[in-house]
mmCIF file of C-alpha atoms in Angstrom:
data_model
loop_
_atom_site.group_PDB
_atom_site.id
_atom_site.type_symbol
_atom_site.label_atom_id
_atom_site.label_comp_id
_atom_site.label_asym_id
_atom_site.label_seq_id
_atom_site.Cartn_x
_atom_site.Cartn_y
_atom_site.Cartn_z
ATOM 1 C CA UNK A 19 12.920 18.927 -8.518
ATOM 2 C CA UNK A 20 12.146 21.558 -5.968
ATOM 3 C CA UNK A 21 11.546 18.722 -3.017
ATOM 4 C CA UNK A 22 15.102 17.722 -4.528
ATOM 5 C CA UNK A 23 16.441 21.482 -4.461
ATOM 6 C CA UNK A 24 15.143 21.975 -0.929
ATOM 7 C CA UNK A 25 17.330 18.996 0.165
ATOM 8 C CA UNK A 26 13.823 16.509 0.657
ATOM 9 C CA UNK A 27 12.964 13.104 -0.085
ATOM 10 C CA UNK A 28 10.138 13.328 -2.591
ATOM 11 C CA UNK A 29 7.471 10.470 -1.896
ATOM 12 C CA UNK A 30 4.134 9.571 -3.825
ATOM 13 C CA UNK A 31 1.522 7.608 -2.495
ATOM 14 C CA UNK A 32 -0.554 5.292 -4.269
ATOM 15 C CA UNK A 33 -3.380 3.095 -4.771
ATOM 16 C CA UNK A 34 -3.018 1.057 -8.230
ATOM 17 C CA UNK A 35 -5.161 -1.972 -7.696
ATOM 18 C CA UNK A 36 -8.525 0.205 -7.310
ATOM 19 C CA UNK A 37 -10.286 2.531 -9.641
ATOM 20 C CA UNK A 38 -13.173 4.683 -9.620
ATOM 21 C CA UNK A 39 -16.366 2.902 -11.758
ATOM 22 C CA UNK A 40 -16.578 6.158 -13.456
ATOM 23 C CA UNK A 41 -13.600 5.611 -14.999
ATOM 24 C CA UNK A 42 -14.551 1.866 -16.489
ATOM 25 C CA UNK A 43 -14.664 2.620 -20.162
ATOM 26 C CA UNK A 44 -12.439 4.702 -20.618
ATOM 27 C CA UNK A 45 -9.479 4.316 -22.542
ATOM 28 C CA UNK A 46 -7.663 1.243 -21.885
ATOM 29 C CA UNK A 47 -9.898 0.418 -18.602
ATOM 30 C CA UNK A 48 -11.985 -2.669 -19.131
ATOM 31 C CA UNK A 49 -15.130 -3.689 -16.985
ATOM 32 C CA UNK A 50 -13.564 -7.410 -17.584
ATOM 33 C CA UNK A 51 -10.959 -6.678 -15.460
ATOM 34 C CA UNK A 52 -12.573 -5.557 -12.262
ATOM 35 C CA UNK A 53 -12.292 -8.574 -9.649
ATOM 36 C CA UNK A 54 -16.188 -9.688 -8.743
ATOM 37 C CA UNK A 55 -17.226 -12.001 -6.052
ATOM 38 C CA UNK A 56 -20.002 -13.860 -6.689
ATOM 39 C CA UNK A 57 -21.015 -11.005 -9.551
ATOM 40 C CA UNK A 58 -20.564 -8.241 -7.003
ATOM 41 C CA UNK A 59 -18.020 -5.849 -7.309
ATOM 42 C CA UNK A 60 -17.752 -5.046 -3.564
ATOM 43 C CA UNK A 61 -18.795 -1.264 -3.737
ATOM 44 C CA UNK A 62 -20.815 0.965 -5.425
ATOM 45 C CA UNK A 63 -18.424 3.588 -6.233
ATOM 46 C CA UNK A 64 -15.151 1.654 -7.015
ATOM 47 C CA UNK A 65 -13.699 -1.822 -8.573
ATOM 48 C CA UNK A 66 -10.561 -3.490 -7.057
ATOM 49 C CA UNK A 67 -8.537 -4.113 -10.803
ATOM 50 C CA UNK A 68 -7.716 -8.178 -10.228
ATOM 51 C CA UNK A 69 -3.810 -8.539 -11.325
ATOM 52 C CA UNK A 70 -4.418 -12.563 -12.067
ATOM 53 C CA UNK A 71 -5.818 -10.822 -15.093
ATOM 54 C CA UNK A 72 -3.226 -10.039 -18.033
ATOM 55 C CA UNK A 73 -4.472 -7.586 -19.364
ATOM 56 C CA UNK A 74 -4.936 -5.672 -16.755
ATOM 57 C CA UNK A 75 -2.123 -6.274 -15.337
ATOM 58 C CA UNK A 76 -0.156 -5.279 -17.684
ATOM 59 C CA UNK A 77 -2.477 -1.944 -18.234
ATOM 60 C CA UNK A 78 -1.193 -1.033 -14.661
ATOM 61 C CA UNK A 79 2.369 -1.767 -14.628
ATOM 62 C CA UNK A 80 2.774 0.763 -18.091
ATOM 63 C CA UNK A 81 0.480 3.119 -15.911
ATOM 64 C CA UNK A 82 2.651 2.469 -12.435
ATOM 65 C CA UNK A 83 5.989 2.933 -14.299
ATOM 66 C CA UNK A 84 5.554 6.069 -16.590
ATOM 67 C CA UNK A 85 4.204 7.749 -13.870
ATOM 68 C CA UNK A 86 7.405 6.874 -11.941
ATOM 69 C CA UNK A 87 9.591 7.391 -14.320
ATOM 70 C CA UNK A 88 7.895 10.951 -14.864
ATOM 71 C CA UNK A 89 7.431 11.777 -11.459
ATOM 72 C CA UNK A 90 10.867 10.257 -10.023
ATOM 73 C CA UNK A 91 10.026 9.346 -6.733
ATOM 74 C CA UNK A 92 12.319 8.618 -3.877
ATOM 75 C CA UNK A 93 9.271 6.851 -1.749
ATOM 76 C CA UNK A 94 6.617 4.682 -3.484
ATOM 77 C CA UNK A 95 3.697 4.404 -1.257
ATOM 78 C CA UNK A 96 1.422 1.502 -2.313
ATOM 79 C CA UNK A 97 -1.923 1.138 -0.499
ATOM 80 C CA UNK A 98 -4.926 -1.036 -1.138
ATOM 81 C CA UNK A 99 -8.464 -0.496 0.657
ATOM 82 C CA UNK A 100 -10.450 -3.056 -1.662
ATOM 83 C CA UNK A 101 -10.398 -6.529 -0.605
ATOM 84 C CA UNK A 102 -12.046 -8.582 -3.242
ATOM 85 C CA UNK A 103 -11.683 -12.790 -3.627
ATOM 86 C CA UNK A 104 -12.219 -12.894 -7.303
ATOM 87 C CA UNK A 105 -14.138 -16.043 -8.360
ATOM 88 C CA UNK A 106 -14.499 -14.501 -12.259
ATOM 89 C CA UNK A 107 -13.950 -16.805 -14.854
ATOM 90 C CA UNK A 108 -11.642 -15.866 -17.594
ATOM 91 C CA UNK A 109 -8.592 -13.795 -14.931
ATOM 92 C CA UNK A 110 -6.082 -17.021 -15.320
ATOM 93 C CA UNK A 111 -7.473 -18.611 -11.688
ATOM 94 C CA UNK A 112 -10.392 -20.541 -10.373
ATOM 95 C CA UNK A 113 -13.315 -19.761 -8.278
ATOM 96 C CA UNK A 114 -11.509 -19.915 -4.830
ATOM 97 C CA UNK A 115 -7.865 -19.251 -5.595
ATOM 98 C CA UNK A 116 -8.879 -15.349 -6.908
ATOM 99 C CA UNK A 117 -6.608 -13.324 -3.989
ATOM 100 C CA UNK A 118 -3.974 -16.287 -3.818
ATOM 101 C CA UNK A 119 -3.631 -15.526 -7.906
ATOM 102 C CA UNK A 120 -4.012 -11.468 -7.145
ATOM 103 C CA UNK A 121 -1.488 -11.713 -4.177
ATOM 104 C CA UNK A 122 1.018 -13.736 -6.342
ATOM 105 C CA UNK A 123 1.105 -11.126 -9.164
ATOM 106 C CA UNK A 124 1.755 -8.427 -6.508
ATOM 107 C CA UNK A 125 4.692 -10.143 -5.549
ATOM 108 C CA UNK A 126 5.845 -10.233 -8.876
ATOM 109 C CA UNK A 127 5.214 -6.458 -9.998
ATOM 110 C CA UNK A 128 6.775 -5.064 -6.564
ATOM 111 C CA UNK A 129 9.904 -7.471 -7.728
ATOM 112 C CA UNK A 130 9.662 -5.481 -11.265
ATOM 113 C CA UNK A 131 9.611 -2.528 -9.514
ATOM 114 C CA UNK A 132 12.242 -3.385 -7.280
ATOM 115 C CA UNK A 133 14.503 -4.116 -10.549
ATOM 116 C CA UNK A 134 13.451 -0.813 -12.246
ATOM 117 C CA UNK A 135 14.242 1.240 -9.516
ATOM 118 C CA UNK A 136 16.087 -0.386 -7.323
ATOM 119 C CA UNK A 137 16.848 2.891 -4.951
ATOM 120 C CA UNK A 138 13.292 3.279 -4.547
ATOM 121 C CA UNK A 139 11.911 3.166 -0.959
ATOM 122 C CA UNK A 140 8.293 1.166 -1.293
ATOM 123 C CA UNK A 141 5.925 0.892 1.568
ATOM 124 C CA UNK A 142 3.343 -1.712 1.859
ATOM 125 C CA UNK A 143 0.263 -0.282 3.397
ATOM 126 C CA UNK A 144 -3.384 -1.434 2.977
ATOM 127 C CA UNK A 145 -6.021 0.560 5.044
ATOM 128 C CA UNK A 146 -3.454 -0.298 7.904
ATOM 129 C CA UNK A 147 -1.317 -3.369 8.524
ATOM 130 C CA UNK A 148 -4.130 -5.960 6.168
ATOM 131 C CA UNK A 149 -1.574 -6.370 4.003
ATOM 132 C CA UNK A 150 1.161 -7.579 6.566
ATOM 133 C CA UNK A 151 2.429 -10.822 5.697
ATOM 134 C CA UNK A 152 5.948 -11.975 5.063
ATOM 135 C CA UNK A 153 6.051 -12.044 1.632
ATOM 136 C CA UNK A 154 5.747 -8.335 1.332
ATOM 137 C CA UNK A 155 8.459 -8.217 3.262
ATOM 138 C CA UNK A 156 10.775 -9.129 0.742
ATOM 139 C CA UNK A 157 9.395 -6.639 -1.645
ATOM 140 C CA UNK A 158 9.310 -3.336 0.742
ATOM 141 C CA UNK A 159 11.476 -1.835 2.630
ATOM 142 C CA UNK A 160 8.581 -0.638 5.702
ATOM 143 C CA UNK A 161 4.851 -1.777 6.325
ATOM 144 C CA UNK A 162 2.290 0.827 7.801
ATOM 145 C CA UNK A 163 1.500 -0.930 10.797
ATOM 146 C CA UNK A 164 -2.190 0.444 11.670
ATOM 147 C CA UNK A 165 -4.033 3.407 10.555
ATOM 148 C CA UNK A 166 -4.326 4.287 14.674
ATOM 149 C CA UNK A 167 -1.027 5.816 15.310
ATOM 150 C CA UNK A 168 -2.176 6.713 18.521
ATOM 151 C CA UNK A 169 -2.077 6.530 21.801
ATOM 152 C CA UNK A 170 1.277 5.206 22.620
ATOM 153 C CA UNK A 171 0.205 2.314 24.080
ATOM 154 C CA UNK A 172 -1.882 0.764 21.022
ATOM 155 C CA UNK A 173 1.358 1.601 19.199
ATOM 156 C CA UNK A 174 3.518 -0.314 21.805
ATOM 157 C CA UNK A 175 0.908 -3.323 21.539
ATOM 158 C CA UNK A 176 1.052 -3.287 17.771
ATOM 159 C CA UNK A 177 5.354 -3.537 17.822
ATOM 160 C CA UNK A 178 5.060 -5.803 20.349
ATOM 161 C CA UNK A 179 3.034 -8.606 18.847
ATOM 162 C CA UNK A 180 4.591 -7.832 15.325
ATOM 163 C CA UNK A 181 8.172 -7.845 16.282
ATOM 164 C CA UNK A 182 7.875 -11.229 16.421
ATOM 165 C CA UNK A 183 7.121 -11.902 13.006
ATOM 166 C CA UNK A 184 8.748 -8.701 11.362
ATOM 167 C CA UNK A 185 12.244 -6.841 12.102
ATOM 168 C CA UNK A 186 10.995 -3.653 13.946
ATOM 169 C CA UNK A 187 12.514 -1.085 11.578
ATOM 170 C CA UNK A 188 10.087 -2.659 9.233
ATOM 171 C CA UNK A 189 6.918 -1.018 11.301
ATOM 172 C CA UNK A 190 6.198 2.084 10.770
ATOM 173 C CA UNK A 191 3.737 4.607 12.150
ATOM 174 C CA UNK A 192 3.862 8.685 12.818
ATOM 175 C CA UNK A 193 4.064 10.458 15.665
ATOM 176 C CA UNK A 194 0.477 12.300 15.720
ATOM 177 C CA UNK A 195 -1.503 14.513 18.174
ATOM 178 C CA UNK A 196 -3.857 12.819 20.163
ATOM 179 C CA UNK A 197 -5.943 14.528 22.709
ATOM 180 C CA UNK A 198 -4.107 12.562 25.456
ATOM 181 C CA UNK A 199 -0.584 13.080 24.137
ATOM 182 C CA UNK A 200 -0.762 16.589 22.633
ATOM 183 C CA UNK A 201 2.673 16.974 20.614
ATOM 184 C CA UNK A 202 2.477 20.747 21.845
ATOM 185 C CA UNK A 203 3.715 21.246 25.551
ATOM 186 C CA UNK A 204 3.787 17.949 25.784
ATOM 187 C CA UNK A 205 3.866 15.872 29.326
ATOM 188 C CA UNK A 206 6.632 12.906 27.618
ATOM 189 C CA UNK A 207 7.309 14.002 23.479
ATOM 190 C CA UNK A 208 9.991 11.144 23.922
ATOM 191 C CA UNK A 209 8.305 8.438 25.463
ATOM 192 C CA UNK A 210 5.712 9.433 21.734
ATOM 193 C CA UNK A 211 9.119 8.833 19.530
ATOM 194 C CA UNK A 212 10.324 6.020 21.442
ATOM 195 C CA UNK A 213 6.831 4.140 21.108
ATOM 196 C CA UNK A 214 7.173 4.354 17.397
#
């Protein structure tokens, strides 16, 4: 309300697909659920939740939408860090289909929240532009491009070889400070906007 009052976009930025182990056991989180690969979880200090499983899946999508629906954000941003290929029997896919099935179910909860909310920005981000592909696009309405947001030039290669695939309003990355393009007194603050 006061981001509201103030005239401001409110955003919220999230990761849903990964927890914290400590958390497995509690309430309504399930060790079952956490994608493995080849019995390992991946970390040692989180579990990627896999979404071919139903249970879990639907665990998330109550959690996702109360807290949106409680929050009321204008911007949903959804990041992932955990990259797991679940080959664990009993999440409704087989032993080499685990992200295919996890990737699918994405789709379909983004296209959920899309019909919930459907005047809420989403971004697609995952620990830069891993999670780039052109299904997403259809789902979000910008994709962080790459966790480097600077120098202008890395920026410039990223558009370039992107805009190919993806409409450039679709990229997205911030103008930072970097020690060669300082945003105070800088040399060329508009050749920094324009590269973005």
């Amino acid at each position: 309300e006061y981001a509201h009052s103030l005239g401001l976009r409110f955003g919220l930025w999230v990761e849903p697909e990964r927890t914290n182990l400590s958390l497995v056991g509690a309430p309504g989180v399930a060790e079952s659920w956490l994608a493995t690969e080849g019995d390992q979880l991946g970390s040692d200090h989180s579990g990627q939740i896999c979404l071919a499983n139903a249970a879990a899946r639907q665990w998330l999508m109550d959690r996702l939408t109360a807290l949106v629906d409680e929050v009321r954000p204008d911007y949903l941003k959804w990041d992932n860090n955990m990259f797991v290929n679940c080959d664990r029997d009993g999440h409704g896919h087989g032993r080499t289909d685990g992200n295919f099935a996890h990737t699918s179910v994405l789709y379909d909860m983004l296209a959920q929240l899309r019909a919930q909310y459907p005047d809420l920005l989403i971004e697609n981000v995952s620990g830069g532009g891993n999670r780039l592909d052109v299904g997403m696009l259809r789902f979000t309405d910008v994709a962080w491009m790459d966790d480097r947001t600077a120098p202008s030039v890395h920026v410039r290669h990223n558009l370039q070889g992107l805009g190919t695939v993806f409409p450039p309003a679709y990229l997205l990355s911030f103008v930072t400070d970097h020690d060669t393009e300082p945003l105070h007194e800088s040399p060329d603050l508009a050749l920094y906007f324009r590269s973005r």
